[in-house]
XYZ file of N, CA and C in Angstrom:
681
model
N 234.748 -82.387 -131.804
C 233.819 -82.417 -130.351
C 234.023 -81.601 -129.348
N 235.755 -81.765 -129.196
C 236.254 -80.575 -127.940
C 236.012 -79.204 -128.255
N 235.904 -79.026 -129.881
C 235.744 -77.266 -129.651
C 234.411 -77.055 -129.649
N 233.479 -78.219 -129.883
C 231.753 -77.816 -129.649
C 231.342 -77.886 -128.377
N 232.287 -78.789 -127.243
C 232.400 -78.583 -126.071
C 232.469 -77.272 -125.433
N 233.665 -76.728 -125.945
C 234.225 -75.357 -125.542
C 232.948 -74.117 -126.089
N 232.511 -74.198 -127.004
C 231.697 -73.379 -127.571
C 230.274 -73.537 -126.555
N 229.785 -75.067 -126.432
C 228.964 -74.882 -125.585
C 228.785 -74.420 -123.943
N 230.233 -74.277 -123.556
C 230.501 -74.084 -122.440
C 230.651 -72.452 -122.352
N 231.377 -72.097 -123.457
C 231.212 -70.533 -123.333
C 229.688 -69.917 -123.496
N 228.835 -70.448 -124.160
C 227.555 -70.194 -124.435
C 226.893 -69.945 -123.247
N 227.151 -71.293 -122.374
C 226.285 -71.348 -121.005
C 226.882 -70.580 -120.028
N 227.957 -70.012 -120.124
C 228.505 -68.705 -119.049
C 228.021 -67.705 -119.660
N 228.003 -67.409 -120.891
C 226.980 -66.385 -121.241
C 225.790 -65.950 -120.851
N 224.923 -67.294 -120.966
C 223.799 -67.264 -120.414
C 223.891 -67.110 -119.184
N 224.400 -67.376 -118.147
C 224.670 -67.581 -116.970
C 224.744 -66.292 -116.586
N 225.569 -65.227 -116.961
C 226.069 -64.215 -116.638
C 224.875 -63.162 -116.676
N 223.749 -63.635 -117.989
C 222.891 -62.879 -118.370
C 222.106 -62.818 -117.352
N 221.531 -63.993 -117.184
C 220.853 -64.618 -115.759
C 220.596 -63.853 -114.576
N 222.221 -63.551 -114.338
C 222.606 -63.511 -112.847
C 221.854 -61.955 -112.518
N 221.862 -61.087 -113.609
C 221.517 -60.182 -113.310
C 219.826 -59.842 -113.157
N 219.124 -60.900 -113.750
C 217.892 -61.014 -113.634
C 217.476 -61.573 -112.429
N 218.298 -62.516 -111.750
C 217.854 -63.054 -110.498
C 218.488 -62.288 -109.226
N 219.111 -61.062 -109.536
C 219.443 -60.493 -108.180
C 218.497 -59.644 -107.673
N 217.625 -59.314 -108.180
C 216.362 -58.448 -107.261
C 214.955 -59.219 -107.862
N 214.174 -58.183 -107.698
C 212.528 -58.914 -108.174
C 212.661 -58.530 -109.747
N 211.269 -59.600 -110.224
C 210.924 -59.738 -111.465
C 211.024 -58.001 -112.020
N 211.230 -57.903 -113.189
C 210.770 -56.862 -114.150
C 209.454 -56.278 -114.214
N 209.003 -55.339 -114.113
C 207.679 -54.967 -114.477
C 207.226 -55.179 -115.948
N 206.238 -55.428 -116.102
C 205.618 -55.732 -117.292
C 204.626 -54.775 -118.157
N 204.571 -53.446 -116.934
C 203.939 -52.448 -117.886
C 204.380 -51.083 -116.930
N 203.636 -50.029 -117.295
C 204.068 -48.506 -116.785
C 203.820 -48.809 -114.956
N 202.702 -49.163 -114.479
C 202.396 -49.315 -113.276
C 201.743 -50.390 -112.746
N 201.766 -50.578 -111.606
C 201.102 -52.117 -111.192
C 200.781 -51.852 -109.563
N 200.062 -50.617 -109.189
C 199.302 -50.415 -107.949
C 199.115 -51.470 -106.957
N 199.672 -51.959 -106.018
C 199.035 -53.030 -105.347
C 197.226 -52.602 -105.092
N 196.814 -53.677 -105.301
C 195.157 -53.934 -104.809
C 195.302 -54.427 -103.725
N 195.053 -54.055 -102.513
C 194.914 -54.438 -100.928
C 193.859 -55.068 -101.208
N 192.869 -54.953 -101.298
C 191.339 -55.813 -101.300
C 191.410 -56.893 -102.088
N 192.128 -57.426 -103.185
C 192.306 -58.158 -103.915
C 193.075 -59.250 -103.267
N 193.980 -58.653 -102.732
C 194.643 -59.768 -101.975
C 194.086 -60.313 -100.950
N 193.085 -60.134 -100.226
C 192.142 -60.639 -99.561
C 191.814 -61.792 -99.957
N 191.389 -61.827 -101.067
C 190.862 -63.104 -101.750
C 191.687 -64.345 -101.953
N 191.051 -65.037 -102.953
C 191.614 -66.528 -103.114
C 193.010 -66.437 -103.923
N 193.114 -65.621 -104.565
C 194.370 -65.169 -105.596
C 195.346 -64.891 -104.635
N 196.521 -65.527 -105.212
C 197.941 -65.246 -105.001
C 198.677 -65.326 -106.081
N 200.129 -64.111 -105.913
C 200.733 -63.800 -107.085
C 202.000 -63.690 -106.281
N 202.979 -63.760 -106.744
C 204.579 -63.257 -106.449
C 204.495 -61.653 -106.252
N 203.723 -61.141 -105.374
C 203.720 -59.789 -105.149
C 201.767 -59.556 -104.939
N 201.838 -58.228 -105.547
C 200.283 -58.239 -105.303
C 199.358 -57.931 -106.248
N 198.448 -58.192 -106.594
C 197.580 -57.817 -107.809
C 197.575 -56.373 -108.210
N 197.159 -56.046 -109.543
C 197.285 -54.817 -109.958
C 195.849 -54.158 -109.587
N 196.207 -52.733 -109.373
C 194.751 -52.008 -109.530
C 194.519 -51.586 -110.769
N 193.390 -51.186 -111.283
C 192.919 -50.929 -112.627
C 193.576 -49.453 -112.490
N 193.817 -49.081 -113.746
C 195.016 -47.787 -113.737
C 194.097 -46.520 -113.766
N 192.520 -46.732 -114.004
C 191.551 -45.751 -113.821
C 191.068 -45.556 -112.327
N 191.661 -46.387 -111.372
C 191.380 -46.347 -109.974
C 192.952 -45.968 -109.248
N 193.835 -45.888 -110.098
C 195.173 -45.142 -109.503
C 194.923 -43.715 -109.312
N 195.446 -43.192 -107.781
C 195.955 -42.030 -107.353
C 196.978 -41.651 -107.154
N 197.567 -40.206 -107.101
C 198.532 -39.767 -106.470
C 199.071 -40.377 -105.125
N 198.190 -40.390 -104.507
C 198.492 -41.193 -102.970
C 199.039 -42.741 -102.873
N 198.735 -42.925 -104.023
C 199.248 -44.490 -104.291
C 200.665 -44.701 -104.000
N 201.001 -43.560 -104.856
C 202.938 -43.414 -104.454
C 203.360 -42.374 -103.501
N 202.582 -42.071 -102.426
C 202.666 -40.990 -101.112
C 202.928 -41.985 -100.127
N 204.159 -41.666 -99.348
C 204.301 -42.355 -97.996
C 204.964 -41.047 -96.861
N 204.174 -40.573 -96.025
C 205.235 -39.443 -95.076
C 205.474 -39.942 -93.982
N 205.759 -41.347 -93.624
C 206.168 -41.850 -92.489
C 207.732 -41.745 -91.816
N 207.974 -41.414 -93.148
C 209.745 -41.158 -92.828
C 210.251 -39.904 -92.031
N 209.338 -39.068 -92.224
C 209.673 -37.739 -91.722
C 209.616 -37.382 -89.890
N 209.214 -38.425 -89.197
C 208.880 -38.481 -88.192
C 209.765 -39.332 -87.485
N 210.422 -38.940 -86.237
C 211.459 -39.506 -85.495
C 210.407 -40.510 -84.845
N 210.842 -41.989 -84.517
C 210.388 -43.165 -83.736
C 210.542 -43.175 -82.366
N 209.847 -43.314 -81.560
C 210.029 -43.456 -80.277
C 211.060 -44.799 -80.010
N 212.338 -44.664 -79.579
C 213.323 -45.601 -79.226
C 213.461 -45.942 -77.942
N 212.397 -45.309 -77.025
C 213.022 -45.332 -75.394
C 211.627 -46.182 -74.705
N 210.461 -46.056 -75.129
C 209.590 -46.505 -74.200
C 209.167 -48.248 -74.643
N 209.835 -48.848 -73.770
C 209.419 -50.151 -73.852
C 210.330 -51.223 -75.126
N 210.956 -50.388 -75.275
C 212.043 -50.713 -76.247
C 213.430 -51.079 -75.795
N 213.448 -52.370 -75.701
C 214.923 -53.086 -75.032
C 216.163 -52.784 -76.421
N 215.639 -52.704 -77.538
C 216.892 -52.722 -78.478
C 217.277 -51.275 -78.760
N 216.402 -50.098 -78.340
C 216.761 -48.643 -78.416
C 216.831 -48.582 -79.781
N 216.098 -48.989 -80.880
C 215.802 -48.528 -82.102
C 214.804 -48.925 -82.889
N 214.208 -48.342 -83.793
C 212.690 -48.628 -84.486
C 213.348 -48.574 -85.907
N 212.575 -49.096 -86.823
C 212.551 -49.204 -88.073
C 211.230 -48.810 -88.885
N 211.025 -48.100 -89.467
C 209.857 -47.525 -90.159
C 210.152 -47.900 -91.869
N 209.312 -48.690 -92.056
C 209.498 -49.146 -93.597
C 208.735 -48.490 -94.440
N 209.321 -48.139 -95.648
C 208.635 -47.558 -96.855
C 208.653 -48.661 -98.153
N 207.960 -49.967 -97.795
C 207.797 -50.705 -98.902
C 206.893 -50.895 -99.702
N 206.321 -51.738 -100.187
C 204.851 -52.159 -100.943
C 203.644 -52.354 -99.950
N 204.318 -52.550 -98.700
C 202.953 -52.620 -97.944
C 202.187 -51.484 -97.404
N 203.500 -50.533 -97.540
C 202.701 -49.360 -97.191
C 202.832 -47.863 -98.304
N 203.553 -48.333 -99.389
C 203.386 -47.511 -100.854
C 202.858 -48.560 -101.780
N 201.415 -48.460 -102.106
C 201.237 -49.415 -102.985
C 201.496 -49.200 -104.658
N 202.006 -48.173 -104.630
C 202.815 -47.806 -106.020
C 204.076 -48.642 -106.229
N 204.593 -48.875 -105.126
C 206.118 -49.800 -105.377
C 206.160 -51.207 -106.047
N 204.610 -51.452 -106.055
C 204.485 -52.899 -106.746
C 205.020 -53.008 -107.891
N 206.257 -53.903 -108.071
C 206.878 -54.649 -109.214
C 207.814 -53.448 -109.685
N 208.024 -52.425 -108.935
C 208.880 -51.682 -109.259
C 210.270 -51.798 -108.601
N 210.524 -53.073 -107.699
C 211.817 -53.319 -107.224
C 212.556 -52.828 -106.280
N 212.046 -51.710 -105.771
C 212.686 -50.467 -104.702
C 212.063 -50.684 -103.316
N 212.669 -49.976 -102.580
C 211.929 -49.742 -101.313
C 212.798 -49.081 -100.334
N 212.403 -48.221 -99.131
C 213.575 -47.709 -98.230
C 212.593 -47.960 -97.061
N 213.797 -47.376 -96.012
C 213.054 -47.723 -94.367
C 213.861 -46.328 -93.850
N 213.807 -45.754 -92.607
C 214.219 -45.166 -91.859
C 214.438 -45.812 -90.488
N 215.660 -45.774 -89.988
C 215.889 -46.584 -88.336
C 216.467 -45.075 -87.626
N 215.926 -45.181 -86.647
C 216.242 -44.164 -85.224
C 217.283 -45.323 -84.370
N 217.698 -44.696 -83.590
C 218.548 -45.353 -82.909
C 218.535 -44.481 -81.493
N 218.783 -44.982 -80.027
C 218.756 -44.287 -79.121
C 220.326 -44.027 -78.790
N 221.003 -42.808 -78.186
C 222.421 -42.829 -77.924
C 223.144 -43.724 -77.348
N 224.387 -43.969 -77.292
C 225.139 -44.835 -76.577
C 224.565 -46.168 -76.453
N 224.390 -47.187 -78.040
C 224.394 -48.154 -77.658
C 223.052 -48.785 -78.788
N 222.138 -47.885 -78.760
C 220.838 -48.458 -79.433
C 221.229 -49.331 -80.560
N 220.686 -50.564 -80.770
C 221.030 -51.397 -81.661
C 219.907 -52.183 -82.425
N 220.060 -51.791 -84.000
C 219.228 -52.971 -84.903
C 219.812 -54.215 -84.659
N 219.377 -55.287 -84.277
C 220.131 -56.577 -83.768
C 220.479 -57.313 -85.262
N 221.309 -58.348 -85.170
C 221.539 -58.831 -86.017
C 220.211 -59.663 -86.865
N 220.402 -59.080 -88.060
C 219.366 -59.854 -89.100
C 219.689 -59.779 -90.405
N 218.910 -60.581 -91.302
C 219.316 -60.621 -93.033
C 218.009 -60.295 -93.766
N 218.078 -59.723 -94.849
C 217.247 -59.321 -95.903
C 217.215 -60.325 -97.010
N 216.376 -61.306 -96.828
C 216.655 -62.559 -97.911
C 216.297 -62.311 -99.336
N 216.017 -60.942 -99.762
C 215.262 -60.781 -100.782
C 216.106 -59.561 -101.275
N 216.907 -58.577 -100.556
C 217.769 -57.638 -101.130
C 219.037 -57.410 -100.592
N 219.848 -56.610 -101.316
C 220.893 -55.699 -100.816
C 220.405 -54.671 -100.149
N 220.952 -53.885 -99.250
C 221.117 -52.639 -98.232
C 222.160 -51.846 -98.473
N 221.750 -50.576 -98.957
C 222.936 -49.448 -98.813
C 222.166 -48.399 -97.885
N 223.232 -48.538 -96.634
C 222.668 -47.185 -95.418
C 223.260 -46.143 -95.684
N 222.437 -45.109 -95.381
C 223.131 -43.535 -95.699
C 223.169 -43.037 -93.932
N 223.959 -42.945 -93.002
C 223.789 -42.109 -92.192
C 223.474 -40.903 -91.641
N 222.392 -40.265 -91.900
C 221.706 -38.935 -91.474
C 222.125 -38.277 -90.410
N 222.160 -38.796 -89.262
C 222.526 -38.460 -87.945
C 223.001 -39.179 -87.311
N 224.146 -38.705 -86.340
C 224.785 -39.358 -85.567
C 225.992 -40.095 -85.979
N 226.671 -41.549 -85.343
C 227.406 -42.018 -85.757
C 227.129 -43.560 -85.710
N 227.360 -44.712 -86.154
C 226.841 -46.027 -86.416
C 227.992 -47.048 -86.470
N 228.197 -47.850 -85.424
C 229.081 -48.902 -86.076
C 228.355 -49.950 -86.642
N 228.804 -50.636 -87.783
C 228.168 -51.425 -88.389
C 228.888 -52.767 -88.772
N 228.479 -53.470 -89.236
C 228.970 -54.904 -89.778
C 228.132 -56.117 -90.644
N 228.664 -56.913 -91.215
C 227.983 -58.036 -91.546
C 228.952 -59.148 -91.537
N 228.206 -60.365 -91.712
C 229.416 -61.631 -91.315
C 229.469 -62.279 -92.554
N 230.377 -62.922 -93.294
C 230.429 -63.431 -94.449
C 229.943 -64.745 -94.332
N 229.570 -65.401 -95.139
C 228.630 -66.771 -95.548
C 229.824 -67.601 -95.464
N 230.968 -67.478 -96.101
C 231.677 -68.605 -96.734
C 232.880 -68.693 -95.304
N 233.496 -67.688 -94.889
C 234.247 -67.949 -93.467
C 234.108 -67.312 -92.264
N 232.567 -66.668 -92.280
C 232.260 -66.337 -90.900
C 233.083 -65.278 -90.331
N 233.513 -64.447 -91.424
C 234.548 -63.211 -91.189
C 233.324 -61.768 -90.850
N 233.608 -61.329 -90.326
C 233.075 -59.858 -89.553
C 233.682 -58.593 -90.218
N 232.755 -57.952 -91.328
C 233.530 -56.784 -91.758
C 232.523 -55.912 -90.876
N 233.576 -54.888 -90.475
C 232.866 -53.930 -89.579
C 233.594 -52.684 -89.650
N 232.940 -51.489 -89.465
C 233.682 -50.563 -89.451
C 232.805 -49.203 -89.022
N 232.938 -48.038 -88.176
C 232.369 -47.122 -87.539
C 232.154 -46.209 -89.178
N 230.789 -45.429 -89.109
C 230.159 -44.751 -90.281
C 229.837 -43.545 -89.681
N 230.115 -42.366 -90.168
C 230.405 -41.078 -89.382
C 228.766 -40.637 -90.421
N 228.293 -39.614 -89.838
C 227.114 -38.906 -90.279
C 227.779 -38.366 -92.004
N 226.673 -38.749 -92.487
C 226.972 -38.330 -94.210
C 227.538 -39.614 -94.897
N 228.178 -40.688 -93.947
C 228.958 -42.135 -94.617
C 227.751 -42.848 -94.991
N 228.303 -43.641 -96.279
C 227.387 -44.992 -96.748
C 228.049 -45.866 -96.639
N 227.231 -47.387 -96.416
C 227.680 -48.548 -96.341
C 226.700 -49.322 -96.578
N 227.196 -50.778 -97.262
C 226.488 -51.520 -98.162
C 226.320 -52.720 -96.889
N 224.819 -53.709 -97.101
C 225.270 -54.891 -96.610
C 224.883 -55.955 -97.900
N 225.425 -56.973 -97.933
C 225.194 -57.907 -99.058
C 223.812 -58.570 -98.736
N 223.337 -58.709 -100.219
C 221.748 -59.749 -99.903
C 222.084 -61.004 -98.970
N 221.232 -61.224 -98.150
C 221.239 -62.187 -97.125
C 221.705 -62.742 -96.167
N 223.012 -61.649 -96.172
C 224.012 -61.864 -94.996
C 223.518 -60.926 -93.589
N 223.923 -61.795 -92.908
C 223.579 -61.340 -91.281
C 224.770 -60.058 -91.097
N 223.815 -58.923 -90.750
C 224.352 -57.851 -90.180
C 223.527 -56.909 -89.377
N 224.322 -55.819 -88.802
C 223.632 -55.198 -87.361
C 224.353 -53.818 -87.500
N 223.728 -52.754 -86.927
C 224.185 -51.536 -86.474
C 223.893 -51.144 -85.314
N 224.400 -50.223 -84.819
C 224.626 -49.920 -83.465
C 225.153 -48.403 -83.120
N 224.464 -47.533 -82.459
C 224.648 -46.022 -82.196
C 226.061 -45.923 -81.539
N 226.997 -45.336 -81.806
C 228.356 -44.836 -80.778
C 228.467 -43.408 -80.532
N 227.667 -42.915 -79.289
C 228.158 -41.773 -79.105
C 226.755 -41.181 -78.219
N 226.720 -39.824 -78.275
C 225.847 -39.448 -77.137
C 225.002 -38.780 -77.711
N 225.069 -38.501 -79.199
C 223.415 -38.298 -80.100
C 222.835 -39.568 -80.472
N 221.423 -39.213 -80.581
C 220.608 -40.341 -81.332
C 221.459 -40.206 -82.729
N 220.962 -41.362 -83.053
C 221.210 -41.692 -84.644
C 220.225 -41.821 -85.323
N 220.498 -41.369 -86.897
C 219.211 -41.712 -87.692
C 219.770 -42.463 -89.184
N 219.270 -43.360 -89.653
C 219.729 -43.612 -90.934
C 218.566 -44.176 -91.883
N 218.896 -43.773 -93.186
C 217.543 -44.059 -94.054
C 218.602 -45.120 -95.172
N 217.433 -46.348 -95.069
C 218.358 -47.492 -96.091
C 217.397 -47.597 -97.625
N 218.293 -47.973 -98.264
C 217.536 -48.452 -99.618
C 217.555 -49.844 -100.193
N 216.826 -50.484 -100.708
C 216.661 -51.472 -100.895
C 216.432 -52.280 -102.565
N 216.957 -52.993 -102.923
C 216.499 -53.304 -104.658
C 215.713 -54.382 -104.516
N 214.641 -54.087 -103.630
C 213.331 -54.966 -103.637
C 211.937 -54.194 -102.845
N 210.994 -54.437 -103.387
C 209.723 -53.821 -103.125
C 209.389 -54.410 -101.505
N 209.816 -55.446 -101.233
C 209.527 -56.179 -100.009
C 211.029 -56.917 -99.755
N 211.582 -56.229 -99.259
C 213.222 -57.148 -98.600
C 212.809 -58.345 -97.944
N 212.157 -58.097 -97.018
C 212.366 -59.292 -96.192
C 212.983 -59.148 -94.893
N 212.642 -59.113 -93.313
C 213.509 -58.882 -92.622
C 213.644 -60.139 -91.621
N 214.549 -60.815 -91.443
C 214.513 -62.110 -90.656
C 215.487 -61.987 -89.248
N 215.169 -61.516 -88.231
C 216.171 -61.092 -86.912
C 216.510 -62.336 -86.477
N 217.836 -62.812 -86.308
C 218.300 -63.854 -85.903
C 217.966 -64.482 -84.263
N 217.431 -63.934 -83.346
C 217.291 -64.162 -82.263
C 216.628 -64.602 -82.329
N 215.106 -63.870 -83.023
C 213.530 -64.050 -82.897
C 213.179 -65.433 -83.732
N 214.097 -65.644 -84.631
C 214.010 -66.492 -85.877
C 213.931 -67.781 -84.958
N 215.134 -67.697 -84.190
C 215.517 -69.288 -83.600
C 214.508 -69.316 -82.092
N 214.414 -68.352 -81.261
C 213.925 -68.127 -79.955
C 212.498 -67.846 -79.906
N 212.217 -67.450 -80.910
C 210.362 -67.148 -81.073
C 209.664 -67.479 -82.297
N 210.168 -68.377 -82.663
C 209.512 -69.295 -83.704
C 208.250 -69.624 -83.390
N 207.385 -69.961 -84.519
C 206.237 -70.843 -84.206
C 205.792 -71.983 -85.303
N 205.697 -73.463 -84.872
C 205.995 -73.800 -83.481
C 207.488 -73.862 -83.137
N 207.744 -73.785 -81.647
C 209.181 -73.374 -81.325
C 209.939 -74.597 -81.886
N 211.610 -74.146 -82.369
C 212.541 -74.579 -82.280
C 212.914 -75.161 -81.200
N 212.947 -76.812 -81.362
C 213.098 -77.806 -79.910
C 214.644 -76.903 -79.335
N 214.374 -77.094 -77.871
C 215.253 -76.433 -76.917
C 216.261 -77.576 -77.051
N 216.452 -78.984 -77.423
C 217.732 -79.517 -77.357
C 218.332 -79.163 -78.882
N 217.530 -79.187 -79.844
C 218.070 -78.605 -80.941
C 219.241 -77.430 -80.916
N 218.747 -76.177 -80.110
C 219.331 -74.777 -79.729
C 220.236 -74.956 -78.717
N 219.990 -76.140 -77.662
C 221.192 -76.116 -76.677
C 222.534 -76.853 -77.325
N 222.178 -77.733 -78.082
C 223.353 -78.384 -79.068
C 224.035 -77.371 -79.553
N 223.319 -76.674 -80.405
C 223.639 -75.621 -81.419
C 224.805 -74.348 -80.807
N 224.139 -73.867 -79.260
C 225.168 -73.145 -79.215
C 225.836 -73.442 -77.873
N 225.894 -74.823 -77.823
C 226.895 -75.642 -76.551
C 226.510 -74.976 -75.290
N 225.366 -75.076 -74.840
C 224.431 -74.756 -73.624
C 223.776 -75.397 -73.082
N 223.404 -75.416 -71.968
C 221.901 -76.467 -71.241
C 220.561 -75.844 -71.646
N 219.827 -76.624 -71.548
C 218.173 -76.566 -71.710
C 217.520 -75.216 -71.121
N 218.157 -75.181 -69.584
C 217.570 -74.165 -68.874
C 217.768 -72.721 -69.444
N 219.268 -72.420 -69.941
C 219.663 -71.452 -70.853
C 218.574 -70.819 -71.829
N 218.412 -71.941 -72.696
C 217.912 -71.802 -74.013
C 216.214 -71.338 -73.643
N 215.422 -72.187 -72.750
C 214.352 -71.664 -72.052
C 214.196 -70.483 -71.571
N 215.238 -70.019 -71.040
C 215.109 -68.669 -70.396
C 215.244 -67.343 -71.363
N 216.191 -67.717 -72.401
C 216.195 -66.847 -73.693
C 215.054 -67.000 -74.170
N 214.311 -68.105 -74.435
C 212.822 -68.425 -75.287
C 211.764 -67.276 -74.052
N 211.895 -67.450 -73.158
C 210.829 -66.611 -72.721
C 210.903 -65.111 -72.551
N 211.939 -64.738 -73.319
C 211.836 -63.295 -73.685
C 211.585 -62.941 -75.311
N 211.125 -63.841 -75.676
C 210.483 -63.545 -77.041
C 209.296 -64.121 -77.232
N 208.166 -63.419 -77.768
C 206.891 -63.336 -77.397
C 206.393 -63.634 -79.412
N 206.257 -64.999 -79.346
C 205.940 -65.856 -80.536
C 204.895 -64.969 -81.560
N 205.221 -64.978 -82.970
C 204.324 -64.043 -83.553
C 202.952 -64.610 -83.814
């Protein structure tokens, strides 16, 4: 019986290790291409992703996006001094089911910040194309901040689901290119999630969580417009 138990445990461990790779990102595709059909998505059918266009209706433009070539305005009415331009399945329908996406982030010099946020569905690897960034993420187990400065040409990894940030340091504007192992990684900014939620998170809940008074919480809430 003990030997059988050992075999079963070992078999379960093998199956779990195999399943881990499958659970690490988006589901594998089941066909050559599945270009997102945005029109069908407006109807009653909902799937984990987008319905597929018929292949006869697919064009090269379904796989193209030129939006990462142009620098974003990080100055006009932008309190963070940064702007993210995504290249995911919502802008490139051909990415549907392929499990990858990209983004360009522009930062103003001397402190332009992509504020603390997380990607619930993807690990992110970031390449600093211009300028210098201070980056960091916080571990879930011990709330330890892992941080360093990344110069031009450097690469840094943010593990899936962990809160992280980037900030430009230096007199030059910074540009970073991010890659994700998801067609739609999702972005949840910590401050907006807590202070700009709809319906609103109760003020007394936030006051207790941040160990402050309700007036401070209400003042912070007033700076975030619910989506």
